[in-house]
Amino acid sequence: MESVSEGDPVVRRRPKDRKAQIARASADAFGEQGYHAVSMEDIAARVGITPAALYRHSPSKYDLFRDAVLGLGQQLVDSTAFADDGGDDEDPATTLRALTSALVDTTISCRTAGGLYRWEARYLRDPDRAILVDQLKVMNHRLQVPLERLRPKLTPPEVRTLLTAALSVIGSITDHSNPLAAGEIRACLTTMAADLLAAELPLARRRTGAPRKAVTVGAEAGMYEHVLSESVRLFYQNGYRNTSMEDIASAVGIQASGLYRSFPGKADILALAYRRAADRHSSDTADALSRTSDPEEALDEVIDDYLGRVMEWPELPYVYYTERHNVPEADLRVLETIESSTMDAWARLVTAARPDMKIGAARYAVAAAFSLTVDFGRIFTREAGPESVATVRRLMEVTLLGRPVKRRR
């Protein structure tokens, strides 16, 4: 074997898994910070290479982003491929459990980056978005077949609703970082998904009173309220990055200079909208707890109040989840404190109504219930009927308790 003298240059060989390292670093970066906030320099630093070396592997940030999103979609497809090998003799309940377990395991293993296809896929170009849609269709079809065999009386819309709910619950762990052992996460997600796939959806509206309607806030409400309302609407329609202060000023009918005199920038407006939502949710929860000492009755109340707020401002839940990485750090810390406190209050209600569940698992159930309202958010249009709200209410109840809430006659 040749020896290397002190004067010989050191030859650094490229690691064999460099491509995989770049893929993991890209997915994690985009998942944590969002597409627009990540640069090629950020990804290169995560891998431990120069930006120039990164460009030799990929021509642009978008290419890395596309590969990350579609790579996650392909993992979902690959993890469920075994279902195609089964025949009519396969027990549908066994197949459905196996598919659910496979998706849970895949989501846990991709937790940091898993939110990419949930929230950031909107930035895919049309041809690439079509590929992701096809990937998700394949996965959904594999779940649909055993569910329809197991529950043949379900209508096609009911099948879609239950599958969407189960996938929402599984994907909800990408939206938070609450601590829990991997085995407990797996058990928690698997149980919630199974409960939802077995759920009976409501046949009609639960309450006879008219549901709350989306609130239209005009200039007569004052500039502050008008700005918050129009900003969230624009963030929902166009995305935070594609909305300027000039766009917001135009929407409220004032000059941009006038808007800047009241709000330093759009990040401050976003933070104010988030704070408004978090404070109202916290206050509603406290009010419900003050009205009754019965945990299940209180849970019924807080769900009702929560969905009422969603109906009043239907665009906000989606914006709340998708744009939070644009909130200034100081504001985000305050928001996280409020959110954690409110989530703990809900979780304590769940454990009181469901003594078999530990507080850590209850927090995961609460986060999953909130996630449902976002993933079903498209039904909370300004024309949404009470049946849609009753459906999401039932899904939240089953997620939290494993069954509908028991209501007093």
Tab-separated table of C-alpha atoms in Angstrom:
chain	number	residue	atom	x	y	z
A	1	MET	CA	0.000	0.000	0.000
A	2	GLU	CA	1.314	3.432	-0.945
A	3	SER	CA	2.056	5.887	1.808
A	4	VAL	CA	1.024	9.520	1.554
A	5	SER	CA	3.833	11.971	2.158
A	6	GLU	CA	3.299	15.259	3.957
A	7	GLY	CA	3.596	17.182	0.698
A	8	ASP	CA	0.985	15.188	-1.164
A	9	PRO	CA	-2.382	16.918	-1.669
A	10	VAL	CA	-5.279	15.450	0.320
A	11	VAL	CA	-7.882	13.947	-1.980
A	12	ARG	CA	-11.408	14.464	-0.660
A	13	ARG	CA	-13.787	12.026	-2.239
A	14	ARG	CA	-17.453	12.845	-2.628
A	15	PRO	CA	-19.576	10.703	-0.274
A	16	LYS	CA	-21.544	8.022	-2.083
A	17	ASP	CA	-24.759	9.221	-0.493
A	18	ARG	CA	-24.292	12.906	-1.369
A	19	LYS	CA	-27.446	12.936	-3.500
A	20	ALA	CA	-29.460	11.476	-0.631
A	21	GLN	CA	-27.933	13.990	1.800
A	22	ILE	CA	-28.984	16.862	-0.442
A	23	ALA	CA	-32.492	15.437	-0.813
A	24	ARG	CA	-32.922	15.103	2.968
A	25	ALA	CA	-31.492	18.554	3.664
A	26	SER	CA	-33.714	20.145	1.014
A	27	ALA	CA	-36.866	18.459	2.266
A	28	ASP	CA	-36.132	19.404	5.878
A	29	ALA	CA	-35.305	23.011	5.008
A	30	PHE	CA	-38.427	23.526	2.902
A	31	GLY	CA	-40.550	21.745	5.490
A	32	GLU	CA	-39.278	23.884	8.366
A	33	GLN	CA	-39.048	27.297	6.691
A	34	GLY	CA	-41.286	27.190	3.639
A	35	TYR	CA	-40.287	27.349	-0.016
A	36	HIS	CA	-39.694	31.081	-0.317
A	37	ALA	CA	-37.636	31.463	2.851
A	38	VAL	CA	-35.043	28.839	1.832
A	39	SER	CA	-32.024	29.635	-0.340
A	40	MET	CA	-29.506	27.437	-2.099
A	41	GLU	CA	-26.971	28.728	0.426
A	42	ASP	CA	-29.151	27.448	3.292
A	43	ILE	CA	-29.347	23.974	1.790
A	44	ALA	CA	-25.621	23.883	0.990
A	45	ALA	CA	-24.825	24.808	4.610
A	46	ARG	CA	-27.008	21.967	5.878
A	47	VAL	CA	-25.136	19.495	3.687
A	48	GLY	CA	-21.725	20.975	4.478
A	49	ILE	CA	-20.802	21.921	0.927
A	50	THR	CA	-20.436	25.171	-0.986
A	51	PRO	CA	-23.314	26.653	-3.005
A	52	ALA	CA	-21.222	26.086	-6.140
A	53	ALA	CA	-21.003	22.378	-5.344
A	54	LEU	CA	-24.754	22.282	-4.767
A	55	TYR	CA	-25.414	23.870	-8.148
A	56	ARG	CA	-23.430	21.050	-9.747
A	57	HIS	CA	-26.046	18.665	-8.364
A	58	SER	CA	-29.142	20.754	-9.094
A	59	PRO	CA	-29.629	23.780	-11.363
A	60	SER	CA	-32.064	25.670	-9.102
A	61	LYS	CA	-33.884	25.836	-5.807
A	62	TYR	CA	-37.121	24.972	-7.564
A	63	ASP	CA	-35.676	21.697	-8.862
A	64	LEU	CA	-34.701	20.706	-5.325
A	65	PHE	CA	-38.142	21.737	-4.072
A	66	ARG	CA	-39.959	19.774	-6.764
A	67	ASP	CA	-37.859	16.689	-6.105
A	68	ALA	CA	-38.514	16.995	-2.355
A	69	VAL	CA	-42.299	17.266	-2.704
A	70	LEU	CA	-42.634	14.572	-5.338
A	71	GLY	CA	-40.197	12.394	-3.406
A	72	LEU	CA	-42.504	12.531	-0.396
A	73	GLY	CA	-45.476	11.723	-2.591
A	74	GLN	CA	-43.621	8.756	-4.052
A	75	GLN	CA	-42.842	7.449	-0.571
A	76	LEU	CA	-46.575	7.370	0.155
A	77	VAL	CA	-47.138	5.492	-3.085
A	78	ASP	CA	-44.317	3.036	-2.465
A	79	SER	CA	-45.317	2.335	1.143
A	80	THR	CA	-48.807	1.260	0.049
A	81	ALA	CA	-47.843	-0.642	-3.112
A	82	PHE	CA	-48.361	-4.012	-1.419
A	83	ALA	CA	-52.129	-3.460	-1.642
A	84	ASP	CA	-51.990	-3.993	-5.414
A	85	ASP	CA	-50.839	-7.575	-4.869
A	86	GLY	CA	-53.938	-8.547	-2.887
A	87	GLY	CA	-57.060	-10.056	-4.423
A	88	ASP	CA	-60.729	-10.329	-3.570
A	89	ASP	CA	-59.878	-13.027	-1.036
A	90	GLU	CA	-57.946	-10.586	1.125
A	91	ASP	CA	-59.739	-9.508	4.300
A	92	PRO	CA	-60.557	-5.790	3.744
A	93	ALA	CA	-60.217	-4.968	7.450
A	94	THR	CA	-56.717	-6.475	7.528
A	95	THR	CA	-55.724	-4.647	4.343
A	96	LEU	CA	-57.055	-1.329	5.607
A	97	ARG	CA	-55.175	-1.703	8.896
A	98	ALA	CA	-51.968	-2.573	7.060
A	99	LEU	CA	-52.321	0.431	4.740
A	100	THR	CA	-52.981	2.758	7.645
A	101	SER	CA	-49.975	1.432	9.534
A	102	ALA	CA	-47.752	1.871	6.486
A	103	LEU	CA	-48.844	5.495	6.049
A	104	VAL	CA	-48.355	6.205	9.751
A	105	ASP	CA	-44.815	4.781	9.665
A	106	THR	CA	-43.955	6.757	6.532
A	107	THR	CA	-45.295	9.982	8.016
A	108	ILE	CA	-43.380	9.501	11.273
A	109	SER	CA	-40.156	8.884	9.365
A	110	CYS	CA	-40.732	12.069	7.299
A	111	ARG	CA	-42.183	14.200	10.068
A	112	THR	CA	-39.886	17.205	9.617
A	113	ALA	CA	-40.486	17.431	5.878
A	114	GLY	CA	-43.959	15.928	5.708
A	115	GLY	CA	-45.738	19.268	5.733
A	116	LEU	CA	-44.251	20.026	2.331
A	117	TYR	CA	-46.952	18.338	0.284
A	118	ARG	CA	-49.639	19.576	2.692
A	119	TRP	CA	-48.793	23.290	2.688
A	120	GLU	CA	-46.042	24.103	0.195
A	121	ALA	CA	-47.220	22.069	-2.808
A	122	ARG	CA	-49.173	25.147	-3.936
A	123	TYR	CA	-45.848	26.476	-5.260
A	124	LEU	CA	-45.387	23.579	-7.659
A	125	ARG	CA	-45.678	24.383	-11.335
A	126	ASP	CA	-48.730	22.935	-13.039
A	127	PRO	CA	-47.072	19.855	-14.625
A	128	ASP	CA	-45.409	18.936	-11.328
A	129	ARG	CA	-48.599	19.555	-9.357
A	130	ALA	CA	-50.354	17.143	-11.709
A	131	ILE	CA	-47.780	14.464	-10.843
A	132	LEU	CA	-48.400	14.970	-7.117
A	133	VAL	CA	-52.162	14.773	-7.645
A	134	ASP	CA	-51.700	11.481	-9.483
A	135	GLN	CA	-49.524	10.132	-6.657
A	136	LEU	CA	-52.162	11.007	-4.079
A	137	LYS	CA	-54.891	9.497	-6.242
A	138	VAL	CA	-53.020	6.192	-6.315
A	139	MET	CA	-52.662	6.183	-2.536
A	140	ASN	CA	-56.310	7.163	-2.002
A	141	HIS	CA	-57.558	4.457	-4.365
A	142	ARG	CA	-55.643	1.793	-2.465
A	143	LEU	CA	-57.414	2.884	0.724
A	144	GLN	CA	-60.770	3.296	-0.977
A	145	VAL	CA	-61.013	-0.294	-2.243
A	146	PRO	CA	-60.902	-2.088	1.139
A	147	LEU	CA	-63.006	0.624	2.839
A	148	GLU	CA	-65.785	0.212	0.278
A	149	ARG	CA	-65.647	-3.566	0.658
A	150	LEU	CA	-65.751	-3.252	4.431
A	151	ARG	CA	-68.562	-0.659	4.442
A	152	PRO	CA	-70.553	-1.146	1.206
A	153	LYS	CA	-73.403	1.137	2.308
A	154	LEU	CA	-71.217	4.229	2.321
A	155	THR	CA	-71.896	6.731	-0.458
A	156	PRO	CA	-68.937	7.924	-2.579
A	157	PRO	CA	-68.926	11.339	-0.816
A	158	GLU	CA	-68.910	9.588	2.567
A	159	VAL	CA	-65.970	7.427	1.502
A	160	ARG	CA	-64.043	10.508	0.392
A	161	THR	CA	-64.866	12.289	3.638
A	162	LEU	CA	-63.676	9.448	5.863
A	163	LEU	CA	-60.488	8.913	3.867
A	164	THR	CA	-59.699	12.626	3.919
A	165	ALA	CA	-60.244	12.692	7.677
A	166	ALA	CA	-58.008	9.684	8.337
A	167	LEU	CA	-55.211	11.100	6.165
A	168	SER	CA	-55.583	14.505	7.813
A	169	VAL	CA	-55.129	12.976	11.256
A	170	ILE	CA	-52.072	11.020	10.147
A	171	GLY	CA	-50.552	14.093	8.508
A	172	SER	CA	-51.292	16.343	11.484
A	173	ILE	CA	-48.021	15.400	13.220
A	174	THR	CA	-46.137	17.398	10.600
A	175	ASP	CA	-47.812	20.561	11.956
A	176	HIS	CA	-46.413	20.411	15.495
A	177	SER	CA	-43.547	18.998	17.535
A	178	ASN	CA	-45.264	17.893	20.747
A	179	PRO	CA	-43.026	15.308	22.424
A	180	LEU	CA	-44.128	11.682	22.480
A	181	ALA	CA	-42.282	8.396	21.998
A	182	ALA	CA	-42.417	6.987	18.466
A	183	GLY	CA	-44.360	3.916	19.578
A	184	GLU	CA	-46.945	6.092	21.327
A	185	ILE	CA	-47.261	8.332	18.267
A	186	ARG	CA	-47.798	5.259	16.106
A	187	ALA	CA	-50.471	3.864	18.426
A	188	CYS	CA	-52.200	7.236	18.745
A	189	LEU	CA	-52.377	7.917	14.995
A	190	THR	CA	-53.382	4.358	14.128
A	191	THR	CA	-56.219	4.409	16.646
A	192	MET	CA	-57.540	7.796	15.541
A	193	ALA	CA	-57.437	6.810	11.867
A	194	ALA	CA	-59.253	3.532	12.581
A	195	ASP	CA	-61.910	5.342	14.625
A	196	LEU	CA	-62.521	7.784	11.787
A	197	LEU	CA	-62.734	5.081	9.112
A	198	ALA	CA	-65.362	3.340	11.248
A	199	ALA	CA	-67.277	6.544	12.078
A	200	GLU	CA	-70.947	7.076	11.286
A	201	LEU	CA	-71.426	10.473	9.689
A	202	PRO	CA	-74.432	12.588	10.691
A	203	LEU	CA	-77.497	12.340	8.490
A	204	ALA	CA	-78.666	15.880	9.154
A	205	ARG	CA	-77.762	19.050	10.959
A	206	ARG	CA	-77.398	18.701	14.693
A	207	ARG	CA	-78.852	22.022	15.791
A	208	THR	CA	-82.066	23.672	14.634
A	209	GLY	CA	-80.669	27.204	14.953
A	210	ALA	CA	-78.958	28.899	12.043
A	211	PRO	CA	-75.142	28.451	12.059
A	212	ARG	CA	-72.836	31.412	12.240
A	213	LYS	CA	-72.087	32.979	8.885
A	214	ALA	CA	-68.822	34.331	7.566
A	215	VAL	CA	-68.453	37.939	8.638
A	216	THR	CA	-67.832	40.575	5.986
A	217	VAL	CA	-65.843	43.421	7.524
A	218	GLY	CA	-66.075	46.724	5.707
A	219	ALA	CA	-64.639	50.195	6.187
A	220	GLU	CA	-67.457	51.066	8.576
A	221	ALA	CA	-65.842	48.712	11.136
A	222	GLY	CA	-62.766	50.940	11.268
A	223	MET	CA	-59.436	50.681	9.489
A	224	TYR	CA	-57.882	48.238	11.964
A	225	GLU	CA	-60.583	45.582	11.525
A	226	HIS	CA	-60.828	46.234	7.806
A	227	VAL	CA	-57.079	45.813	7.313
A	228	LEU	CA	-56.964	42.541	9.279
A	229	SER	CA	-59.891	41.089	7.365
A	230	GLU	CA	-58.699	42.087	3.894
A	231	SER	CA	-55.105	41.043	4.616
A	232	VAL	CA	-56.113	37.512	5.617
A	233	ARG	CA	-58.336	37.263	2.542
A	234	LEU	CA	-55.436	38.268	0.295
A	235	PHE	CA	-52.964	35.982	2.087
A	236	TYR	CA	-55.449	33.136	1.552
A	237	GLN	CA	-56.048	33.900	-2.115
A	238	ASN	CA	-52.544	34.849	-3.233
A	239	GLY	CA	-50.189	33.686	-0.487
A	240	TYR	CA	-48.246	35.880	1.907
A	241	ARG	CA	-45.234	36.277	-0.380
A	242	ASN	CA	-47.383	37.344	-3.321
A	243	THR	CA	-49.299	39.966	-1.331
A	244	SER	CA	-47.777	43.415	-0.923
A	245	MET	CA	-48.604	46.275	1.396
A	246	GLU	CA	-49.779	48.104	-1.724
A	247	ASP	CA	-52.240	45.265	-2.422
A	248	ILE	CA	-53.603	45.502	1.120
A	249	ALA	CA	-53.878	49.296	0.948
A	250	SER	CA	-55.760	49.050	-2.337
A	251	ALA	CA	-58.157	46.466	-0.874
A	252	VAL	CA	-59.078	48.767	2.009
A	253	GLY	CA	-59.236	51.855	-0.188
A	254	ILE	CA	-56.331	53.884	1.177
A	255	GLN	CA	-52.866	54.916	0.039
A	256	ALA	CA	-49.951	52.629	0.930
A	257	SER	CA	-48.345	55.514	2.831
A	258	GLY	CA	-51.403	55.664	5.080
A	259	LEU	CA	-51.189	51.948	5.749
A	260	TYR	CA	-47.496	52.198	6.647
A	261	ARG	CA	-48.279	54.905	9.196
A	262	SER	CA	-50.386	52.395	11.145
A	263	PHE	CA	-48.599	49.100	10.392
A	264	PRO	CA	-44.801	48.806	9.950
A	265	GLY	CA	-45.150	45.932	7.473
A	266	LYS	CA	-47.237	42.992	6.379
A	267	ALA	CA	-45.478	40.644	8.828
A	268	ASP	CA	-46.887	42.777	11.635
A	269	ILE	CA	-50.378	42.535	10.138
A	270	LEU	CA	-50.023	38.758	9.867
A	271	ALA	CA	-48.885	38.559	13.501
A	272	LEU	CA	-51.867	40.671	14.621
A	273	ALA	CA	-54.307	38.402	12.774
A	274	TYR	CA	-52.718	35.350	14.382
A	275	ARG	CA	-52.828	36.961	17.820
A	276	ARG	CA	-56.490	37.841	17.331
A	277	ALA	CA	-57.326	34.220	16.482
A	278	ALA	CA	-55.244	32.749	19.317
A	279	ASP	CA	-56.711	35.113	21.911
A	280	ARG	CA	-60.281	34.428	20.816
A	281	HIS	CA	-59.724	30.677	20.892
A	282	SER	CA	-58.211	30.907	24.363
A	283	SER	CA	-61.034	33.148	25.606
A	284	ASP	CA	-63.764	30.929	24.130
A	285	THR	CA	-62.213	27.898	25.820
A	286	ALA	CA	-62.098	29.669	29.192
A	287	ASP	CA	-65.728	30.788	28.812
A	288	ALA	CA	-66.898	27.256	28.032
A	289	LEU	CA	-65.044	25.860	31.034
A	290	SER	CA	-66.686	28.455	33.279
A	291	ARG	CA	-70.173	27.394	32.183
A	292	THR	CA	-69.958	23.729	33.138
A	293	SER	CA	-67.884	21.332	35.209
A	294	ASP	CA	-68.855	18.311	33.119
A	295	PRO	CA	-65.855	17.570	30.818
A	296	GLU	CA	-67.877	16.128	27.951
A	297	GLU	CA	-70.366	18.961	28.032
A	298	ALA	CA	-67.482	21.429	28.108
A	299	LEU	CA	-65.846	19.658	25.169
A	300	ASP	CA	-69.122	19.954	23.274
A	301	GLU	CA	-69.094	23.684	24.001
A	302	VAL	CA	-65.488	24.345	22.985
A	303	ILE	CA	-65.917	22.440	19.706
A	304	ASP	CA	-69.037	24.482	18.985
A	305	ASP	CA	-67.277	27.766	19.730
A	306	TYR	CA	-64.224	26.770	17.702
A	307	LEU	CA	-66.240	25.842	14.616
A	308	GLY	CA	-68.282	28.999	15.035
A	309	ARG	CA	-65.111	31.077	14.822
A	310	VAL	CA	-64.011	29.140	11.750
A	311	MET	CA	-67.331	29.875	10.074
A	312	GLU	CA	-67.016	33.581	10.883
A	313	TRP	CA	-63.513	33.854	9.369
A	314	PRO	CA	-63.162	30.816	7.062
A	315	GLU	CA	-59.902	31.885	5.416
A	316	LEU	CA	-57.931	32.235	8.642
A	317	PRO	CA	-57.293	28.554	9.616
A	318	TYR	CA	-55.549	27.838	6.310
A	319	VAL	CA	-53.483	31.042	6.535
A	320	TYR	CA	-52.728	30.255	10.196
A	321	TYR	CA	-51.117	26.936	9.263
A	322	THR	CA	-49.456	27.831	5.975
A	323	GLU	CA	-47.876	31.197	6.736
A	324	ARG	CA	-46.734	30.919	10.358
A	325	HIS	CA	-43.040	30.815	9.397
A	326	ASN	CA	-43.491	34.434	8.217
A	327	VAL	CA	-44.472	35.640	11.692
A	328	PRO	CA	-41.689	37.569	13.493
A	329	GLU	CA	-39.883	35.434	16.065
A	330	ALA	CA	-40.941	37.490	19.101
A	331	ASP	CA	-44.605	37.346	18.082
A	332	LEU	CA	-44.333	33.644	17.317
A	333	ARG	CA	-43.075	32.885	20.836
A	334	VAL	CA	-46.102	34.617	22.350
A	335	LEU	CA	-48.439	32.793	19.983
A	336	GLU	CA	-46.899	29.437	20.849
A	337	THR	CA	-47.436	30.160	24.552
A	338	ILE	CA	-51.133	30.931	23.975
A	339	GLU	CA	-51.584	27.930	21.675
A	340	SER	CA	-49.885	25.563	24.113
A	341	SER	CA	-52.051	26.759	26.988
A	342	THR	CA	-55.262	26.367	24.978
A	343	MET	CA	-54.261	22.960	23.666
A	344	ASP	CA	-53.523	21.796	27.216
A	345	ALA	CA	-56.993	22.941	28.311
A	346	TRP	CA	-58.591	20.897	25.518
A	347	ALA	CA	-56.337	17.920	26.266
A	348	ARG	CA	-57.328	17.939	29.939
A	349	LEU	CA	-60.989	17.853	28.898
A	350	VAL	CA	-60.262	14.874	26.655
A	351	THR	CA	-58.507	12.916	29.414
A	352	ALA	CA	-61.291	13.754	31.865
A	353	ALA	CA	-63.913	12.475	29.429
A	354	ARG	CA	-61.682	9.609	28.319
A	355	PRO	CA	-59.659	8.382	31.336
A	356	ASP	CA	-57.931	5.667	29.294
A	357	MET	CA	-56.007	8.304	27.323
A	358	LYS	CA	-52.807	9.886	28.639
A	359	ILE	CA	-52.254	13.622	28.390
A	360	GLY	CA	-49.513	13.314	25.752
A	361	ALA	CA	-51.755	11.317	23.433
A	362	ALA	CA	-54.608	13.740	24.137
A	363	ARG	CA	-52.477	16.628	22.878
A	364	TYR	CA	-51.922	14.721	19.637
A	365	ALA	CA	-55.668	14.137	19.359
A	366	VAL	CA	-56.374	17.839	19.882
A	367	ALA	CA	-53.805	18.831	17.239
A	368	ALA	CA	-55.380	16.314	14.857
A	369	ALA	CA	-58.865	17.705	15.503
A	370	PHE	CA	-57.659	21.229	14.702
A	371	SER	CA	-55.963	19.925	11.550
A	372	LEU	CA	-59.276	18.525	10.338
A	373	THR	CA	-60.811	21.977	10.201
A	374	VAL	CA	-57.969	23.145	7.966
A	375	ASP	CA	-58.026	20.173	5.600
A	376	PHE	CA	-61.801	20.448	5.309
A	377	GLY	CA	-61.534	24.233	5.125
A	378	ARG	CA	-62.653	24.395	1.534
A	379	ILE	CA	-66.185	23.518	2.662
A	380	PHE	CA	-66.226	26.518	4.979
A	381	THR	CA	-67.090	28.841	2.143
A	382	ARG	CA	-69.432	31.722	2.625
A	383	GLU	CA	-72.213	29.473	1.303
A	384	ALA	CA	-71.422	26.472	3.537
A	385	GLY	CA	-74.500	24.759	4.952
A	386	PRO	CA	-75.073	23.320	8.418
A	387	GLU	CA	-74.593	19.753	7.135
A	388	SER	CA	-70.949	20.492	6.305
A	389	VAL	CA	-70.320	21.912	9.752
A	390	ALA	CA	-72.081	18.965	11.399
A	391	THR	CA	-69.823	16.574	9.471
A	392	VAL	CA	-66.618	18.263	10.609
A	393	ARG	CA	-67.985	18.456	14.160
A	394	ARG	CA	-68.575	14.689	14.140
A	395	LEU	CA	-65.077	14.056	12.787
A	396	MET	CA	-63.572	16.222	15.534
A	397	GLU	CA	-65.560	14.383	18.201
A	398	VAL	CA	-64.479	10.971	16.950
A	399	THR	CA	-60.858	12.113	16.735
A	400	LEU	CA	-60.908	13.344	20.327
A	401	LEU	CA	-63.054	10.692	22.000
A	402	GLY	CA	-63.186	7.752	19.598
A	403	ARG	CA	-66.954	8.306	19.367
A	404	PRO	CA	-69.512	11.148	19.132
A	405	VAL	CA	-70.026	13.360	22.158
A	406	LYS	CA	-72.782	12.157	24.493
A	407	ARG	CA	-75.247	14.997	24.715
A	408	ARG	CA	-77.867	15.637	27.323
A	409	ARG	CA	-81.441	15.279	26.099
